[in-house]
Short mmCIF file of C-alpha atoms in Angstrom, two decimals:
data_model
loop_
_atom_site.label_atom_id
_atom_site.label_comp_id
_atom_site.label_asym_id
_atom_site.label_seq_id
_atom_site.Cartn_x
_atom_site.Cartn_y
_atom_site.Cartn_z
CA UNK A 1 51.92 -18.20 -102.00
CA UNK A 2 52.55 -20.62 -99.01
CA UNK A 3 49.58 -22.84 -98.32
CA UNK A 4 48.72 -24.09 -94.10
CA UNK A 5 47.39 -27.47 -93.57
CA UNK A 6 44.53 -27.35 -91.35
CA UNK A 7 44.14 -30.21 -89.58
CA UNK A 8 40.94 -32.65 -89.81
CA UNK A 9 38.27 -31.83 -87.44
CA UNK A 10 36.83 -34.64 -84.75
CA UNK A 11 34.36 -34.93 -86.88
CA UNK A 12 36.57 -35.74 -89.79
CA UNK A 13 38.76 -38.16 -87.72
CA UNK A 14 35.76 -40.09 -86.62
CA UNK A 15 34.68 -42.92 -89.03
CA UNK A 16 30.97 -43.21 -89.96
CA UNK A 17 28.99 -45.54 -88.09
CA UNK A 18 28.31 -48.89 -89.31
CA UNK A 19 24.67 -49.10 -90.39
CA UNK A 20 22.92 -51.41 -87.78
CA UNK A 21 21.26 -54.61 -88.97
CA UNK A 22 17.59 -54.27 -88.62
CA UNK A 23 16.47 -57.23 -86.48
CA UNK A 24 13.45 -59.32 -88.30
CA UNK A 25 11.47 -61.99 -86.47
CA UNK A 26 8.90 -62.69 -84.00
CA UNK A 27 11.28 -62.86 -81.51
CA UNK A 28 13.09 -59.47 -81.67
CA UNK A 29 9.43 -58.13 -82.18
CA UNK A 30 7.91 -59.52 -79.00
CA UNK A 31 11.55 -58.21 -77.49
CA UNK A 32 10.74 -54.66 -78.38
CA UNK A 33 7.50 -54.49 -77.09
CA UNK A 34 6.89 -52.53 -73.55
CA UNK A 35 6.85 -54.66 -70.81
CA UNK A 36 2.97 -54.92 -70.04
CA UNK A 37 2.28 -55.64 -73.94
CA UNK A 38 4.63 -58.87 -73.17
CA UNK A 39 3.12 -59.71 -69.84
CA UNK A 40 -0.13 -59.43 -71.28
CA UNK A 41 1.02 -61.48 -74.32
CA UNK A 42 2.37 -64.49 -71.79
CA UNK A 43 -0.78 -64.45 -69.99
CA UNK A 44 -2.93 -65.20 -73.09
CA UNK A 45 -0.62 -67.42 -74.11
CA UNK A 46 -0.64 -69.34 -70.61
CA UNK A 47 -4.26 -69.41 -70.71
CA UNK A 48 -4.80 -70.55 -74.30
CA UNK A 49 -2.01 -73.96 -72.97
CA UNK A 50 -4.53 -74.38 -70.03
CA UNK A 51 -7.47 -74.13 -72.40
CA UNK A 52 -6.35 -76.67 -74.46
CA UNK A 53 -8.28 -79.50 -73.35
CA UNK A 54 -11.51 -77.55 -74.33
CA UNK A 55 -10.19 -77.51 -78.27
CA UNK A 56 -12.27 -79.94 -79.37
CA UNK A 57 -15.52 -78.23 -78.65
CA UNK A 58 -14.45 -75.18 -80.77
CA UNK A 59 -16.39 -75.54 -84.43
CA UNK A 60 -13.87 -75.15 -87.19
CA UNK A 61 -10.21 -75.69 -85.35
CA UNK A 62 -10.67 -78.70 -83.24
CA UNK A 63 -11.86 -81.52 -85.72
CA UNK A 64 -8.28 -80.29 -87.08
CA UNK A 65 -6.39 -80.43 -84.26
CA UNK A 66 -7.49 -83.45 -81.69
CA UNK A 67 -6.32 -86.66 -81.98
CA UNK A 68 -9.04 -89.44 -83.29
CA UNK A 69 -7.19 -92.64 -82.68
CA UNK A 70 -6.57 -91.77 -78.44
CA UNK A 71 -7.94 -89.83 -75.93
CA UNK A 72 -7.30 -85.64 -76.88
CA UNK A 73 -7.08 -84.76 -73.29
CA UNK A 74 -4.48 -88.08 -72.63
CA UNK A 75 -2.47 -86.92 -75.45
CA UNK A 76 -2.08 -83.61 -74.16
CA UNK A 77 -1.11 -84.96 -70.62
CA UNK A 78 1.84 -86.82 -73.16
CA UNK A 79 2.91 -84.06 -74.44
CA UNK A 80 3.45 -82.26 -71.20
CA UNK A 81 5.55 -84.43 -70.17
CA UNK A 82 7.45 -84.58 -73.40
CA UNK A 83 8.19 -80.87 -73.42
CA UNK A 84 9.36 -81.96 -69.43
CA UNK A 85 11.67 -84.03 -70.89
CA UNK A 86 12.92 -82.09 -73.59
CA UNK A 87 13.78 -79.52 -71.48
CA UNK A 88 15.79 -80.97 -69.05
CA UNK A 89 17.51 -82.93 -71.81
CA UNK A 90 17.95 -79.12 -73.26
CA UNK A 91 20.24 -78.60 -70.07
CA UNK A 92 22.48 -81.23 -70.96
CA UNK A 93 22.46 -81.49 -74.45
CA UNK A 94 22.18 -77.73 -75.97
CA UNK A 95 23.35 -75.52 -72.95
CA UNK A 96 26.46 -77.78 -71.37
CA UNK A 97 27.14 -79.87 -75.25
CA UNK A 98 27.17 -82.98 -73.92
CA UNK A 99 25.80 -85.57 -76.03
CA UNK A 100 23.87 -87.87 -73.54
CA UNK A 101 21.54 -91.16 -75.24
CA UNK A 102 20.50 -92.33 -71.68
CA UNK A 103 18.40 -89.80 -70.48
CA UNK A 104 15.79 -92.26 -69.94
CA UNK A 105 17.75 -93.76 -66.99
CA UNK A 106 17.31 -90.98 -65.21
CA UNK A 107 12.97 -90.99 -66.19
CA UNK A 108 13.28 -94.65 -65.39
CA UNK A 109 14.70 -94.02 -61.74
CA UNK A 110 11.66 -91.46 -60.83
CA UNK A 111 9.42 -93.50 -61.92
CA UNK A 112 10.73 -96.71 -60.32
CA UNK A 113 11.36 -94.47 -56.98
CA UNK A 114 7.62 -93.41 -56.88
CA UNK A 115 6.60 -97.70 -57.49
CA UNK A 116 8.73 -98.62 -54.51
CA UNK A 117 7.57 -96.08 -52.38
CA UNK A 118 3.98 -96.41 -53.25
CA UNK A 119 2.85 -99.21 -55.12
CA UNK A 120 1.12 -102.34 -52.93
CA UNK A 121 3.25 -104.60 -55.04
CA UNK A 122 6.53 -103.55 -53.45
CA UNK A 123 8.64 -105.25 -50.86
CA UNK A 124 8.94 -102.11 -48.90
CA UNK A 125 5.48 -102.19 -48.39
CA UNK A 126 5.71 -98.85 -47.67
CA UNK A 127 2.23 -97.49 -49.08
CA UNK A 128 3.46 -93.87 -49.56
CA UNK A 129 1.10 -90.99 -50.80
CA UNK A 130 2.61 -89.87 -54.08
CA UNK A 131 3.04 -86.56 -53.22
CA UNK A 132 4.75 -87.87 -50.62
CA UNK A 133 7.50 -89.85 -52.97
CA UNK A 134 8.11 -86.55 -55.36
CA UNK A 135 11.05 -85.20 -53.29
CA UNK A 136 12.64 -88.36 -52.84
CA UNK A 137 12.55 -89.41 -56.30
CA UNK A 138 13.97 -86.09 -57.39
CA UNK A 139 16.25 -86.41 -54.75
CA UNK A 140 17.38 -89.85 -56.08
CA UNK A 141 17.33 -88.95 -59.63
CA UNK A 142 19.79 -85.89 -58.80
CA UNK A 143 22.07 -88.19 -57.23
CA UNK A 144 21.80 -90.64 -59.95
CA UNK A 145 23.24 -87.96 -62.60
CA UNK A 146 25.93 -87.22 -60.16
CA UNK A 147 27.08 -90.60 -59.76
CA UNK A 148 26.78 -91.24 -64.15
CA UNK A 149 28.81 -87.79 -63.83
CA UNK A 150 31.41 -87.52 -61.33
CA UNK A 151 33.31 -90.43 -63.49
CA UNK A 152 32.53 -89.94 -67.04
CA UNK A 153 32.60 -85.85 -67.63
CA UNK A 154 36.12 -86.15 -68.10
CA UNK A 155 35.17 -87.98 -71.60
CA UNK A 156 33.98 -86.28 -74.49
CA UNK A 157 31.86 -86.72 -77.54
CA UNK A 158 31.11 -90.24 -78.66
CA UNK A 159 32.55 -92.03 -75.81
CA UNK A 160 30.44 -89.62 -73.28
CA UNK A 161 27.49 -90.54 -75.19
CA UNK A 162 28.18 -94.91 -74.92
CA UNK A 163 28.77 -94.12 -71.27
CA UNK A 164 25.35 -92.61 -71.40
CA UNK A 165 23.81 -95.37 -73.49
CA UNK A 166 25.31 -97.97 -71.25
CA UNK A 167 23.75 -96.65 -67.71
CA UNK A 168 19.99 -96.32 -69.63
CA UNK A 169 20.72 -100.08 -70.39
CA UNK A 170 21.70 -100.79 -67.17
CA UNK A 171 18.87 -99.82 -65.59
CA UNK A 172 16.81 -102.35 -67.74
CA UNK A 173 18.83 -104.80 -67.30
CA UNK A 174 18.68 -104.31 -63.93
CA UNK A 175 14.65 -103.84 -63.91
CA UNK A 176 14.38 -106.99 -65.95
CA UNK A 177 16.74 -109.47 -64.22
CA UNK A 178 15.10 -108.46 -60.21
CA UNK A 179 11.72 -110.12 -60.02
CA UNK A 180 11.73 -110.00 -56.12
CA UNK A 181 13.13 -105.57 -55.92
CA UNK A 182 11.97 -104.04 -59.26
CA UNK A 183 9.91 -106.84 -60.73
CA UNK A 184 10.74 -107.14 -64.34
CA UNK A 185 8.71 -107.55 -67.01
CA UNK A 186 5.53 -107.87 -64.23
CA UNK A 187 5.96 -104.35 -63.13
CA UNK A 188 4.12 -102.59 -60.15
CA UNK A 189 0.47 -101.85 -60.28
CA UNK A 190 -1.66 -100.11 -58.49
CA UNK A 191 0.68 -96.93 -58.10
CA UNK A 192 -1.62 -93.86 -56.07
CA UNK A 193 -2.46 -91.16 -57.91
CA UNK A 194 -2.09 -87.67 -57.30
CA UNK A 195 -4.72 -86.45 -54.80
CA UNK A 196 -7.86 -84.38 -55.03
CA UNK A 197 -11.62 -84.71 -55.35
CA UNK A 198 -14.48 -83.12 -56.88
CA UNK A 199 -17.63 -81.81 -55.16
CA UNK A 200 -19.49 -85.14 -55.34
CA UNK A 201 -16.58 -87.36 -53.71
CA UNK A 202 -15.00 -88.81 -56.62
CA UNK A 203 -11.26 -88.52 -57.83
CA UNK A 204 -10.09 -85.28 -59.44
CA UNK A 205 -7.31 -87.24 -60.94
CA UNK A 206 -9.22 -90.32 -62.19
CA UNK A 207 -9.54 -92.86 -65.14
CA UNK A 208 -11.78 -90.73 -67.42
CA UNK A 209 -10.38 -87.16 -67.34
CA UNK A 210 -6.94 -86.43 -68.28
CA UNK A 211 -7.08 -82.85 -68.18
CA UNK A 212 -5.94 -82.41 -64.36
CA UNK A 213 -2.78 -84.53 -65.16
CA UNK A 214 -1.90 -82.23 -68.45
CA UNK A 215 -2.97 -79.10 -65.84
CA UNK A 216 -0.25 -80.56 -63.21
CA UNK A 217 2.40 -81.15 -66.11
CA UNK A 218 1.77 -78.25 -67.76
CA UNK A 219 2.57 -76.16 -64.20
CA UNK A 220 5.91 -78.12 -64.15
CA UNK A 221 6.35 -77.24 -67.90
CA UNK A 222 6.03 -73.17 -66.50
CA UNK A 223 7.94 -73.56 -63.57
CA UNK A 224 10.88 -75.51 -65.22
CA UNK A 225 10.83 -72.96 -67.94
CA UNK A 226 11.41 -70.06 -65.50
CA UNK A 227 14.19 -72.10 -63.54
CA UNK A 228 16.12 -72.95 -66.71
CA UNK A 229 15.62 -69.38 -68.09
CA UNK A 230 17.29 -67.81 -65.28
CA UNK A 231 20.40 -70.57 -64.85
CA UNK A 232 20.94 -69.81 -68.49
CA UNK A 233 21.11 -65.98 -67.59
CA UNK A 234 23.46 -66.33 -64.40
CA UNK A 235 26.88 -67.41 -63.94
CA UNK A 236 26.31 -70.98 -64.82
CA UNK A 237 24.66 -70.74 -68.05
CA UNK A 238 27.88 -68.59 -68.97
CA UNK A 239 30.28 -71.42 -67.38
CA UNK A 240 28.07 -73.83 -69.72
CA UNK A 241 28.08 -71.45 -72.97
CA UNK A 242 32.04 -71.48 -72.46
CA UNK A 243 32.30 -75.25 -71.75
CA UNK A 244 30.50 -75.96 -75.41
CA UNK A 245 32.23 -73.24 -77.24
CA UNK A 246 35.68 -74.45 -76.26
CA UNK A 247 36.40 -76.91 -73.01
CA UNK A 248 40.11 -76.09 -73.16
CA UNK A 249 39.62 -72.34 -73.44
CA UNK A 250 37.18 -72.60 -70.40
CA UNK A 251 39.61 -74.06 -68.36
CA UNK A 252 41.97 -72.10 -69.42
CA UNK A 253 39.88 -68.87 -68.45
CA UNK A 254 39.46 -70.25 -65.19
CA UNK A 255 35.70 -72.04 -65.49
CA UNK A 256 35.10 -75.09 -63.38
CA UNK A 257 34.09 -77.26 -66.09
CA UNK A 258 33.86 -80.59 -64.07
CA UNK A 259 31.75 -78.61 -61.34
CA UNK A 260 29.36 -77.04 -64.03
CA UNK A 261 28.81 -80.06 -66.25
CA UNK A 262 27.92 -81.86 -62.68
CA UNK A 263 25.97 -79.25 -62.65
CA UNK A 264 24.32 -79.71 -65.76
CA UNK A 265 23.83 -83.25 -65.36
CA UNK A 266 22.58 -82.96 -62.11
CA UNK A 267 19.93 -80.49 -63.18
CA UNK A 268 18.73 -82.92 -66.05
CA UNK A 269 18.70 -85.67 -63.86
CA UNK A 270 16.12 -83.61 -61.72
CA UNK A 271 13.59 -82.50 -64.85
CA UNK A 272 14.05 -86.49 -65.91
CA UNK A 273 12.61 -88.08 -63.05
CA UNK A 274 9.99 -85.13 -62.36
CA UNK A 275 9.03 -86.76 -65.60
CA UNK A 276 8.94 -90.03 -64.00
CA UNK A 277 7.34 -89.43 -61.52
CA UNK A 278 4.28 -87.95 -63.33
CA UNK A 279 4.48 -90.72 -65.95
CA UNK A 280 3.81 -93.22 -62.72
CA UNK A 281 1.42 -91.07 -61.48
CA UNK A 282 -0.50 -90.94 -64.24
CA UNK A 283 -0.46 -94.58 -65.93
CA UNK A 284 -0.62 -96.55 -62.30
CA UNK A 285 1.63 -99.33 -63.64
CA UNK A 286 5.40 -99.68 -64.45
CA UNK A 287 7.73 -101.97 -65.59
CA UNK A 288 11.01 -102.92 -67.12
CA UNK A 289 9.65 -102.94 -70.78
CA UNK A 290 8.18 -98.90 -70.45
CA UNK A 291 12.14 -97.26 -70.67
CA UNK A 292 13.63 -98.77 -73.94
CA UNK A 293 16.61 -96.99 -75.99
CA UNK A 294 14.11 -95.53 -78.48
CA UNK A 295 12.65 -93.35 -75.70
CA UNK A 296 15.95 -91.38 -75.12
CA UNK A 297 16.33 -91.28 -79.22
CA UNK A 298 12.83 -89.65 -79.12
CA UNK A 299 13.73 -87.10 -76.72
CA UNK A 300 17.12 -86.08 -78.45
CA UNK A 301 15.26 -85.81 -81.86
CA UNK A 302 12.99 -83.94 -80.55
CA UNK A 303 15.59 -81.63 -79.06
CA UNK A 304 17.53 -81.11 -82.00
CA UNK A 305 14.80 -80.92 -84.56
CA UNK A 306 13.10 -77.83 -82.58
CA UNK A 307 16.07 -75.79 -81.67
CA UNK A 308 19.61 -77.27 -79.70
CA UNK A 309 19.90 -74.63 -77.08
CA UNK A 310 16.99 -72.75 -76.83
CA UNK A 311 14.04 -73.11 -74.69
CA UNK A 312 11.16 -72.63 -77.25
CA UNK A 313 12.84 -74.97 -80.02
CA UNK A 314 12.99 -77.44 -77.21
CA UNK A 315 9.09 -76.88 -76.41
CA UNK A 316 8.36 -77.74 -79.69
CA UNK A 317 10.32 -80.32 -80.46
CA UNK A 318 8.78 -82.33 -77.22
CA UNK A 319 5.06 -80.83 -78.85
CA UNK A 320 6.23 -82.35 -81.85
CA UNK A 321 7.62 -86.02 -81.39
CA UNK A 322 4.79 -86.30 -78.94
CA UNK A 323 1.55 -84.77 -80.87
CA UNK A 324 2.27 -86.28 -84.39
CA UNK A 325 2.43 -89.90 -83.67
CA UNK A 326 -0.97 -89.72 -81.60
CA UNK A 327 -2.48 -87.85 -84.80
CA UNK A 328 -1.27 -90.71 -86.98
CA UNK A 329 -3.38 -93.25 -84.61
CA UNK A 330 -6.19 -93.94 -86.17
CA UNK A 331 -5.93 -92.04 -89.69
CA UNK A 332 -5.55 -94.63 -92.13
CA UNK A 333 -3.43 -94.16 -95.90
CA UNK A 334 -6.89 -94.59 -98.53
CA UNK A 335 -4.55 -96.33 -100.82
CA UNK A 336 -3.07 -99.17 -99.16
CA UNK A 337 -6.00 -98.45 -96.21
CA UNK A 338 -2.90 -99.25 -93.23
CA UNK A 339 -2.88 -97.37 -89.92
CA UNK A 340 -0.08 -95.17 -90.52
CA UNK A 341 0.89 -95.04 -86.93
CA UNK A 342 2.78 -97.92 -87.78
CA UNK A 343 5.22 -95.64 -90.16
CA UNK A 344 5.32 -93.06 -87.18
CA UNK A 345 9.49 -93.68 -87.23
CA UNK A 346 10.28 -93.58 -90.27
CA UNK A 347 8.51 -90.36 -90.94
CA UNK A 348 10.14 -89.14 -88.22
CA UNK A 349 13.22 -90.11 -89.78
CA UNK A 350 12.63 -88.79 -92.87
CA UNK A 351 11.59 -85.25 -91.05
CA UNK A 352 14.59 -85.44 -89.06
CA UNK A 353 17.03 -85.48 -92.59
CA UNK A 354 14.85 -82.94 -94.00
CA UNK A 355 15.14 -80.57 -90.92
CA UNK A 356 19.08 -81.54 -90.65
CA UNK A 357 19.35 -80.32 -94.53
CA UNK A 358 17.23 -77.16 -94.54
CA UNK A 359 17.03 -76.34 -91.33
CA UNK A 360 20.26 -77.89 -89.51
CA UNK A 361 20.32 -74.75 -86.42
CA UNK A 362 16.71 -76.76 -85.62
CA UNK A 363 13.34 -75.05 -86.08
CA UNK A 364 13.39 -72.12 -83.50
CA UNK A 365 17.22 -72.13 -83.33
CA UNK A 366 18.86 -69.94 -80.60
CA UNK A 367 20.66 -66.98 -81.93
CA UNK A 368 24.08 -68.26 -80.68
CA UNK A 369 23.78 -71.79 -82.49
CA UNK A 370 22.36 -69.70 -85.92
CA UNK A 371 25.51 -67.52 -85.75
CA UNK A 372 27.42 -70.10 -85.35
CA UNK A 373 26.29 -72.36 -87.96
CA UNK A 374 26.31 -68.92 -90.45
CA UNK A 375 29.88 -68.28 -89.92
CA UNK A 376 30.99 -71.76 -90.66
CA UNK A 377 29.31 -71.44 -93.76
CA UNK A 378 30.90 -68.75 -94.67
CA UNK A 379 33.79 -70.76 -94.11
CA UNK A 380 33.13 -73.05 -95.79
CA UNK A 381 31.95 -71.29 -99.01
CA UNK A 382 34.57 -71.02 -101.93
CA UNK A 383 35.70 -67.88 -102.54
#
C-alpha cells in the first residue's frame, strides 16, 4: 500500500509567534493610558511644579522637604535654572554624544550679554530693559556655540572635550584680565530685573519673593521641554541618534554630521545663556568669579547621574545637584556638630560612583542607552 505526502498547511509552514515581552514601568504605563488620562495627568503634574513654593505651609511634607539653611522659594528659583541647564547640556551631551566640559561659557556669555546691555556699570551705557537684552543674548550665545563648533566638531572624544574646557576658561580669563569691558573680579551691579508690579506699586520680581523668578524659569523649563521633545522626534534627533551610535556609519548613510552637531551645539548654546540670562536677572550682580570649571562639572554630573539622553533623567539630575546641596545648608552632623554643606562634593562624588556602579544607564535612563548598556553586558558575560 503506497502512502501520498500531503503537504504542510499555511498554518503548519508558519512559525509560532514569539511571545511579546510585557513592558513594566511607569513609563510604558503612563504610555498606555488614553490620551485625556495623560493630559489630565500633565496638568496635575504642571500645577503641583507651580505649587511648589506653597510646600512649606503643608503640615506633615514640607518641614521634610524645604530647605532650612536658604531661602525655599530661592532654592527653587536654583533649581529651575539647573534643570535649564541640564537640558540644554542634554542636547549636546546625550542626544548628539559629544562630551562638552565648557558649557558654562556659553551661561557665562548670556549672562555677561544681559550686564553690558543693562547694567549702569557698563561702558555702553546703554541702560537696556532686560527683556529687552533676552534676544540678543540668545542671539549671541547661539553664535558663540557656532563659532566653538564650526572648528572643533571635526574632533572627537577627549580632545573635543579640552577644546570645550579651554573656551569656558577663556571666557574667565577674559572676564578677569578686562577691568575697563567686562570688569573682572568687580563685576556689574545693579543689573534690572524682570518687570512687573503688584497692586500696591511695588516690584513683582523683588528682593523678598523668589517665587515669580522660579514661576518664569519654570515656564522656560516647559517650553524647552516641548522644543527638545519634538527635535528629538524629527529628522534631527535621528541625524543625532546616528551621529552617537556610529559617526562613520552616519556619514556613510548620507547624514550631515558637521551640520547636525552645529546643530546641536548651537541649540545648547541657546538653553545655556537663557540660563544666563535669568541667573543675571535674578541675582543683579555678575562677575568673573560666578562661572568657574566646577559649574560645568555640576551640570554634566547631573546629566549623567539622572539619565544621558533622556529628558526626565536630565530633569532630575538638574533637581538633584541643585536641591541637595541647599538641604545640606544649615543641617549640621551631631557628632562632629560641622555644617555638612561643606562635604556637599564629596558626597556628590561618592553618589556619582555609586550611581556609575549600580546604576551606570543613569537614574531614569532612556530606553536606547538601557539597551545598549544590556547588550554589552551580555557581551561581556562569560559564557
Amino acid at each position: 500500500m503506497t502512502t501520498v505526502d500531503v503537504p504542510p498547511t499555511a498554518e503548519a509552514q508558519t512559525p509560532a509567534p514569539l511571545p511579546r515581552r510585557k513592558r513594566n514601568g511607569i513609563r510604558s504605563w503612563f504610555a498606555n493610558l488614553p490620551w485625556p488620562a495623560r493630559t489630565g495627568i500633565l496638568v496635575a503634574v504642571v500645577a503641583a511644579a507651580y505649587l511648589l513654593p506653597y510646600t512649606a505651609d503643608v503640615p506633615v511634607i514640607g518641614p521634610q522637604i524645604i530647605t532650612t539653611g536658604t531661602d525655599w522659594r530661592t532654592t527653587l528659583f536654583t533649581v529651575s535654572y539647573y534643570i535649564l541647564l541640564s537640558l540644554g547640556l542634554n542636547v549636546v551631551v546625550g542626544y548628539a554624544g559629544l562630551l562638552d566640559l565648557g558649557y558654562v561659557g556659553f551661561f557665562a556669555v548670556g549672562a555677561y550679554t544681559v550686564s553690558l546691555l543693562s547694567s549702569p556699570d557698563s561702558l555702553w551705557h546703554t541702560h537696556w530693559a532686560w527683556l529687552e537684552t533676552i534676544p540678543v543674548a540668545v542671539a549671541i550665545a547661539m553664535l558663540s556655540g557656532l563659532i566653538l563648533g564650526w572648528p572643533t566638531l571635526r574632533l572627537r572624544g577627549d580632545y573635543l572635550a579640552i577644546v570645550t574646557l579651554g573656551f569656558a576658561e577663556l571666557i574667565k580669563i577674559i572676564a578677569t584680565s578686562t577691568p575697563g569691558f567686562l570688569r573682572g573680579d568687580t563685576g556689574f551691579t545693579r543689573i534690572p530685573a524682570p518687570p512687573g508690579h503688584h497692586a500696591d506699586g511695588t516690584p513683582l520680581f523683588g528682593v523678598r519673593d523668589s517665587t515669580p523668578y522660579y514661576w518664569v524659569g519654570l515656564t522656560l523649563v516647559i517650553v524647552v521641554i516641548f522644543a527638545i521633545r519634538n527635535l528629538d522626534r524629527s529628522r534631527v534627533g535621528r541625524s543625532w541618534l546616528a551621529i552617537r551610535e556610529d559617526e562613520e556609519a552616519a556619514e556613510v548613510m548620507g547624514v550631515r554630521t558637521v551640520k547636525f552637531k552645529l546643530w546641536a551645539f548651537a541649540i545648547g548654546a541657546f538653553v545655556g545663556g537663557l540660563g544666563g540670562v535669568m541667573f543675571a536677572g535674578f541675582q543683579g550682580f555678575v562677575n568673573s568669579n560666578t562661572f568657574v570649571l566646577q559649574f560645568s562639572i555640576l551640570v554634566l554630573a547631573g546629566v549623567v547621574m539622572g539619565g544621558s539622553g533622556n529628558i526626565a533623567g536630565a530633569i532630575l539630575g538638574g533637581a538633584l545637584i541643585a536641591y541637595i546641596p541647599e538641604r545640606l545648608r544649615g543641617v549640621t552632623d551631631p557628632i562632629s556638630h560641622t555644617d555638612l554643606f561643606q562635604w556637599r562634593f564629596v558626597m556628590f562624588g561618592l553618589v556619582i560612583i555609586l550611581v556609575m556602579i549600580f546604576r551606570p544607564q543613569g537614574l531614569i535612563p532612556s530606553r536606547r542607552r538601557a539597551m545598549e548598556l544590556r547588550d554589552r553586558r551580555k557581551e561581556a558575560a562569560p559564557e
